[in-house]
Amino acid sequence: MVEEQLRARGIHDPHLLRIMAAMPRHLFMDKALEARAYSDHALPIGAEQTISQPFMVALMTQTLDLTGEEKVLEIGTGSGYQTAILAELADRVFTIERIPPIATAARERLTAMGYSNIVYRTADGSLGWREMAPFDRILITAGAPRVPEFVAEQLREGGVAVLPVGTNQQQALVKIVRTKEGVRKKVLTGCTFVPLIGRGGWETRKPAP
Ligand code: SAH
């Protein structure tokens, strides 16, 4: 996985490659999928959600340029795989998941693995986590129609955010840097994530009566 999917495609941060080589990705999914755990794909984790493709996890993490000192906000805990990698590379991770059984499973898994620098919340994360802001880094692993407003508000000056922005089917992976003057935005690549559902993302609409 590390050689063919990550290093060959431009992931070069040695610390990140070491962490991803050591991370037991098969523990973040159902037993029935374990044989495909290190394949080049996103995989289902229940409730129509997915564990992201290893390359996408690596690219987003490398873009955050972590030194070990950072306070990171992650929206979309999902399986907790990305959360574990952030917990290895940053100081503290604040992670939000909106689907309760998915949030509980991730929390139990990460606690059993011994992580103690992760703070969990089950809620709509499309508004961020105001009480805990500002953050040095923000990572959103679900696609929004536009950059949610909280990103610029809750990112520290000099901070970096990475998130997918686009339609329900197809998004651009966007890097945001908060500067003194405002925010700088750069598109990194195309990508496909499940939708960010909530007040700062895609609203769920009740069917017409
Ligand atoms: N990084 C995760 C990706 C999981 S998929 C992994 O690799 O396992 C994206 C997750 O975002 C899903 O679990 C989904 O329920 C969650 N999500 C979607 N909208 C959300 C919101 N508004 N707040 C918090 N989590 C959200």
mmCIF file of C-alpha atoms and ligand atoms in Angstrom:
data_model
loop_
_atom_site.group_PDB
_atom_site.id
_atom_site.type_symbol
_atom_site.label_atom_id
_atom_site.label_comp_id
_atom_site.label_asym_id
_atom_site.label_seq_id
_atom_site.Cartn_x
_atom_site.Cartn_y
_atom_site.Cartn_z
ATOM 1 C CA MET A 1 0.000 0.000 0.000
ATOM 2 C CA VAL A 2 2.674 2.497 1.046
ATOM 3 C CA GLU A 3 4.970 1.916 -1.947
ATOM 4 C CA GLU A 4 2.431 1.551 -4.767
ATOM 5 C CA GLN A 5 -0.420 3.749 -3.633
ATOM 6 C CA LEU A 6 1.314 6.441 -1.605
ATOM 7 C CA ARG A 7 5.030 6.917 -2.372
ATOM 8 C CA ALA A 8 4.595 6.342 -6.118
ATOM 9 C CA ARG A 9 1.914 9.078 -6.202
ATOM 10 C CA GLY A 10 3.907 11.766 -4.466
ATOM 11 C CA ILE A 11 3.391 11.195 -0.747
ATOM 12 C CA HIS A 12 6.912 11.796 0.546
ATOM 13 C CA ASP A 13 6.647 12.842 4.218
ATOM 14 C CA PRO A 14 8.701 10.038 5.880
ATOM 15 C CA HIS A 15 6.977 10.360 9.250
ATOM 16 C CA LEU A 16 3.508 10.076 7.660
ATOM 17 C CA LEU A 17 4.609 7.080 5.545
ATOM 18 C CA ARG A 18 5.931 5.328 8.667
ATOM 19 C CA ILE A 19 2.705 5.954 10.573
ATOM 20 C CA MET A 20 0.565 4.698 7.666
ATOM 21 C CA ALA A 21 2.762 1.603 7.221
ATOM 22 C CA ALA A 22 2.254 0.736 10.884
ATOM 23 C CA MET A 23 -1.480 1.593 11.166
ATOM 24 C CA PRO A 24 -3.674 -1.564 11.193
ATOM 25 C CA ARG A 25 -6.296 -0.358 8.670
ATOM 26 C CA HIS A 26 -8.120 -3.731 8.805
ATOM 27 C CA LEU A 27 -9.201 -2.975 12.391
ATOM 28 C CA PHE A 28 -11.296 -0.024 11.156
ATOM 29 C CA MET A 29 -13.835 -2.078 9.188
ATOM 30 C CA ASP A 30 -16.045 -5.167 9.344
ATOM 31 C CA LYS A 31 -14.274 -8.528 9.412
ATOM 32 C CA ALA A 32 -15.896 -9.408 6.060
ATOM 33 C CA LEU A 33 -13.913 -6.608 4.348
ATOM 34 C CA GLU A 34 -10.565 -7.217 6.025
ATOM 35 C CA ALA A 35 -9.066 -8.933 2.973
ATOM 36 C CA ARG A 36 -9.553 -5.660 1.021
ATOM 37 C CA ALA A 37 -8.377 -3.361 3.815
ATOM 38 C CA TYR A 38 -5.124 -2.312 2.095
ATOM 39 C CA SER A 39 -6.569 -2.027 -1.432
ATOM 40 C CA ASP A 40 -6.684 1.239 -3.369
ATOM 41 C CA HIS A 41 -10.322 2.053 -2.509
ATOM 42 C CA ALA A 42 -12.769 3.596 -0.116
ATOM 43 C CA LEU A 43 -14.799 0.822 1.579
ATOM 44 C CA PRO A 44 -18.248 0.769 3.215
ATOM 45 C CA ILE A 45 -18.503 1.166 7.005
ATOM 46 C CA GLY A 46 -22.320 1.021 7.306
ATOM 47 C CA ALA A 47 -25.075 3.667 7.207
ATOM 48 C CA GLU A 48 -24.045 4.483 3.596
ATOM 49 C CA GLN A 49 -20.705 5.910 4.816
ATOM 50 C CA THR A 50 -17.167 4.924 3.820
ATOM 51 C CA ILE A 51 -13.613 4.700 5.128
ATOM 52 C CA SER A 52 -11.616 6.913 2.751
ATOM 53 C CA GLN A 53 -9.110 5.585 0.211
ATOM 54 C CA PRO A 54 -5.580 5.354 1.722
ATOM 55 C CA PHE A 55 -4.155 7.799 -0.847
ATOM 56 C CA MET A 56 -6.799 10.420 -0.045
ATOM 57 C CA VAL A 57 -6.084 10.076 3.687
ATOM 58 C CA ALA A 58 -2.361 10.470 2.998
ATOM 59 C CA LEU A 59 -2.796 13.456 0.663
ATOM 60 C CA MET A 60 -5.064 15.324 3.080
ATOM 61 C CA THR A 61 -2.784 14.597 6.019
ATOM 62 C CA GLN A 62 0.371 15.609 4.143
ATOM 63 C CA THR A 63 -1.327 18.863 3.103
ATOM 64 C CA LEU A 64 -1.925 19.699 6.777
ATOM 65 C CA ASP A 65 1.867 19.720 7.284
ATOM 66 C CA LEU A 66 1.744 18.632 10.939
ATOM 67 C CA THR A 67 4.685 19.081 13.315
ATOM 68 C CA GLY A 68 3.236 17.417 16.417
ATOM 69 C CA GLU A 69 2.215 20.655 18.143
ATOM 70 C CA GLU A 70 -1.165 21.234 16.553
ATOM 71 C CA LYS A 71 -4.712 21.305 17.800
ATOM 72 C CA VAL A 72 -6.739 19.756 14.974
ATOM 73 C CA LEU A 73 -10.478 19.730 14.250
ATOM 74 C CA GLU A 74 -11.741 16.802 12.182
ATOM 75 C CA ILE A 75 -15.316 16.728 10.841
ATOM 76 C CA GLY A 76 -16.568 13.238 9.866
ATOM 77 C CA THR A 77 -14.947 10.743 12.269
ATOM 78 C CA GLY A 78 -16.337 7.784 10.309
ATOM 79 C CA SER A 79 -14.280 4.662 11.009
ATOM 80 C CA GLY A 80 -11.707 6.651 13.010
ATOM 81 C CA TYR A 81 -8.833 5.649 10.694
ATOM 82 C CA GLN A 82 -7.985 9.228 9.705
ATOM 83 C CA THR A 83 -8.503 10.289 13.336
ATOM 84 C CA ALA A 84 -5.858 7.784 14.506
ATOM 85 C CA ILE A 85 -3.344 9.084 11.958
ATOM 86 C CA LEU A 86 -3.994 12.670 13.057
ATOM 87 C CA ALA A 87 -3.635 11.634 16.716
ATOM 88 C CA GLU A 88 -0.190 10.194 15.898
ATOM 89 C CA LEU A 89 0.993 13.327 14.083
ATOM 90 C CA ALA A 90 -0.595 16.205 16.042
ATOM 91 C CA ASP A 91 -0.937 17.198 19.690
ATOM 92 C CA ARG A 92 -4.723 16.930 20.092
ATOM 93 C CA VAL A 93 -7.603 15.968 17.821
ATOM 94 C CA PHE A 94 -11.194 17.179 18.225
ATOM 95 C CA THR A 95 -13.419 14.968 16.089
ATOM 96 C CA ILE A 96 -17.138 15.238 15.276
ATOM 97 C CA GLU A 97 -19.422 12.594 13.746
ATOM 98 C CA ARG A 98 -23.163 13.037 13.175
ATOM 99 C CA ILE A 99 -24.297 9.376 13.077
ATOM 100 C CA PRO A 100 -24.394 8.046 16.674
ATOM 101 C CA PRO A 101 -23.607 4.321 16.058
ATOM 102 C CA ILE A 102 -20.669 5.247 13.799
ATOM 103 C CA ALA A 103 -19.381 7.729 16.405
ATOM 104 C CA THR A 104 -19.656 5.144 19.195
ATOM 105 C CA ALA A 105 -17.881 2.427 17.211
ATOM 106 C CA ALA A 106 -14.996 4.774 16.342
ATOM 107 C CA ARG A 107 -14.639 5.985 19.909
ATOM 108 C CA GLU A 108 -14.559 2.437 21.312
ATOM 109 C CA ARG A 109 -12.050 1.328 18.685
ATOM 110 C CA LEU A 110 -9.685 4.282 19.226
ATOM 111 C CA THR A 111 -9.915 4.013 23.009
ATOM 112 C CA ALA A 112 -9.116 0.278 22.844
ATOM 113 C CA MET A 113 -6.087 1.146 20.706
ATOM 114 C CA GLY A 114 -4.863 3.407 23.507
ATOM 115 C CA TYR A 115 -5.384 6.900 22.037
ATOM 116 C CA SER A 116 -5.831 9.474 24.795
ATOM 117 C CA ASN A 117 -5.389 12.738 22.854
ATOM 118 C CA ILE A 118 -8.725 12.596 21.018
ATOM 119 C CA VAL A 119 -11.860 14.492 22.096
ATOM 120 C CA TYR A 120 -15.118 13.144 20.620
ATOM 121 C CA ARG A 121 -18.438 14.769 19.860
ATOM 122 C CA THR A 122 -21.585 13.376 18.261
ATOM 123 C CA ALA A 123 -23.270 16.309 16.506
ATOM 124 C CA ASP A 124 -23.636 18.242 13.251
ATOM 125 C CA GLY A 125 -20.037 19.310 12.624
ATOM 126 C CA SER A 126 -20.863 21.528 9.639
ATOM 127 C CA LEU A 127 -20.790 24.493 12.048
ATOM 128 C CA GLY A 128 -17.460 23.450 13.557
ATOM 129 C CA TRP A 129 -16.848 23.434 17.323
ATOM 130 C CA ARG A 130 -16.972 27.053 18.500
ATOM 131 C CA GLU A 131 -16.244 26.385 22.204
ATOM 132 C CA MET A 132 -12.946 24.697 21.334
ATOM 133 C CA ALA A 133 -11.792 27.146 18.618
ATOM 134 C CA PRO A 134 -9.404 28.380 17.354
ATOM 135 C CA PHE A 135 -7.768 25.393 15.651
ATOM 136 C CA ASP A 136 -4.358 25.136 13.983
ATOM 137 C CA ARG A 137 -5.719 22.721 11.402
ATOM 138 C CA ILE A 138 -9.182 21.738 10.157
ATOM 139 C CA LEU A 139 -9.918 18.596 8.140
ATOM 140 C CA ILE A 140 -13.364 17.816 6.719
ATOM 141 C CA THR A 141 -13.840 14.326 5.279
ATOM 142 C CA ALA A 142 -17.300 14.852 3.764
ATOM 143 C CA GLY A 143 -18.156 17.016 0.745
ATOM 144 C CA ALA A 144 -19.868 20.408 1.137
ATOM 145 C CA PRO A 145 -21.497 22.587 -1.571
ATOM 146 C CA ARG A 146 -19.195 25.477 -0.546
ATOM 147 C CA VAL A 147 -16.514 26.101 2.089
ATOM 148 C CA PRO A 148 -18.519 26.172 5.362
ATOM 149 C CA GLU A 149 -18.391 29.580 7.066
ATOM 150 C CA PHE A 150 -16.956 28.214 10.303
ATOM 151 C CA VAL A 151 -13.669 27.283 8.581
ATOM 152 C CA ALA A 152 -12.421 30.869 8.274
ATOM 153 C CA GLU A 153 -13.879 31.770 11.683
ATOM 154 C CA GLN A 154 -12.414 28.875 13.679
ATOM 155 C CA LEU A 155 -9.008 28.597 11.986
ATOM 156 C CA ARG A 156 -6.109 30.334 13.689
ATOM 157 C CA GLU A 157 -4.118 32.867 11.652
ATOM 158 C CA GLY A 158 -1.483 30.860 9.748
ATOM 159 C CA GLY A 159 -3.688 27.761 10.074
ATOM 160 C CA VAL A 160 -4.482 25.312 7.282
ATOM 161 C CA ALA A 161 -7.723 23.532 6.359
ATOM 162 C CA VAL A 162 -8.345 20.772 3.793
ATOM 163 C CA LEU A 163 -11.798 19.792 2.560
ATOM 164 C CA PRO A 164 -13.764 18.572 -0.466
ATOM 165 C CA VAL A 165 -16.100 21.132 -2.086
ATOM 166 C CA GLY A 166 -18.478 20.508 -4.978
ATOM 167 C CA THR A 167 -21.613 18.604 -5.916
ATOM 168 C CA ASN A 168 -22.993 15.507 -4.279
ATOM 169 C CA GLN A 169 -21.186 13.325 -6.833
ATOM 170 C CA GLN A 170 -17.855 15.029 -7.453
ATOM 171 C CA GLN A 171 -15.763 17.536 -5.545
ATOM 172 C CA ALA A 172 -12.498 19.448 -5.646
ATOM 173 C CA LEU A 173 -10.089 18.905 -2.762
ATOM 174 C CA VAL A 174 -9.410 22.434 -1.521
ATOM 175 C CA LYS A 175 -6.615 23.728 0.694
ATOM 176 C CA ILE A 176 -7.386 26.884 2.700
ATOM 177 C CA VAL A 177 -4.724 28.974 4.414
ATOM 178 C CA ARG A 178 -5.836 31.675 6.818
ATOM 179 C CA THR A 179 -3.642 34.754 6.490
ATOM 180 C CA LYS A 180 -3.740 38.240 8.028
ATOM 181 C CA GLU A 181 -5.596 39.503 4.968
ATOM 182 C CA GLY A 182 -8.194 36.732 4.847
ATOM 183 C CA VAL A 183 -8.161 33.251 3.327
ATOM 184 C CA ARG A 184 -6.150 31.853 0.416
ATOM 185 C CA LYS A 185 -7.697 28.975 -1.491
ATOM 186 C CA LYS A 186 -6.017 26.375 -3.715
ATOM 187 C CA VAL A 187 -7.547 23.406 -5.540
ATOM 188 C CA LEU A 188 -5.400 20.272 -5.167
ATOM 189 C CA THR A 189 -7.228 17.557 -7.116
ATOM 190 C CA GLY A 190 -10.628 16.036 -7.884
ATOM 191 C CA CYS A 191 -12.211 13.675 -5.371
ATOM 192 C CA THR A 192 -15.430 11.934 -4.308
ATOM 193 C CA PHE A 193 -16.625 11.981 -0.715
ATOM 194 C CA VAL A 194 -19.982 11.275 0.925
ATOM 195 C CA PRO A 195 -21.973 14.485 1.554
ATOM 196 C CA LEU A 196 -21.476 16.766 4.571
ATOM 197 C CA ILE A 197 -25.012 16.860 5.911
ATOM 198 C CA GLY A 198 -26.063 19.731 8.141
ATOM 199 C CA ARG A 199 -26.689 23.431 8.461
ATOM 200 C CA GLY A 200 -23.304 24.392 7.013
ATOM 201 C CA GLY A 201 -23.382 21.678 4.329
ATOM 202 C CA TRP A 202 -26.194 19.910 2.466
ATOM 203 C CA GLU A 203 -29.501 20.423 4.234
ATOM 204 C CA THR A 204 -31.596 17.284 4.565
ATOM 205 C CA ARG A 205 -34.992 18.148 3.161
ATOM 206 C CA LYS A 206 -38.219 16.584 4.227
ATOM 207 C CA PRO A 207 -40.074 15.052 1.272
ATOM 208 C CA ALA A 208 -42.927 17.218 -0.013
ATOM 209 C CA PRO A 209 -46.297 16.301 1.599
HETATM 210 N N1 SAH B 1 -12.360 9.916 7.570
HETATM 211 C C1 SAH B 1 -13.427 8.968 7.629
HETATM 212 C C2 SAH B 1 -14.423 9.293 6.538
HETATM 213 C C3 SAH B 1 -15.776 8.804 6.843
HETATM 214 S S1 SAH B 1 -17.001 9.227 5.625
HETATM 215 C C4 SAH B 1 -12.869 7.576 7.418
HETATM 216 O O1 SAH B 1 -11.920 7.439 6.636
HETATM 217 O O2 SAH B 1 -13.384 6.614 7.989
HETATM 218 C C5 SAH B 1 -17.538 10.798 6.213
HETATM 219 C C6 SAH B 1 -18.207 10.810 7.562
HETATM 220 O O3 SAH B 1 -18.700 12.145 7.751
HETATM 221 C C7 SAH B 1 -19.416 9.888 7.691
HETATM 222 O O4 SAH B 1 -19.241 9.043 8.795
HETATM 223 C C8 SAH B 1 -20.579 10.860 7.914
HETATM 224 O O5 SAH B 1 -21.571 10.366 8.789
HETATM 225 C C9 SAH B 1 -19.878 12.062 8.501
HETATM 226 N N2 SAH B 1 -20.609 13.334 8.373
HETATM 227 C C10 SAH B 1 -21.351 13.784 7.341
HETATM 228 N N3 SAH B 1 -21.856 15.006 7.626
HETATM 229 C C11 SAH B 1 -21.409 15.333 8.871
HETATM 230 C C12 SAH B 1 -21.594 16.459 9.735
HETATM 231 N N4 SAH B 1 -22.334 17.523 9.383
HETATM 232 N N5 SAH B 1 -20.984 16.446 10.932
HETATM 233 C C13 SAH B 1 -20.227 15.388 11.332
HETATM 234 N N6 SAH B 1 -20.028 14.295 10.577
HETATM 235 C C14 SAH B 1 -20.606 14.261 9.355
#
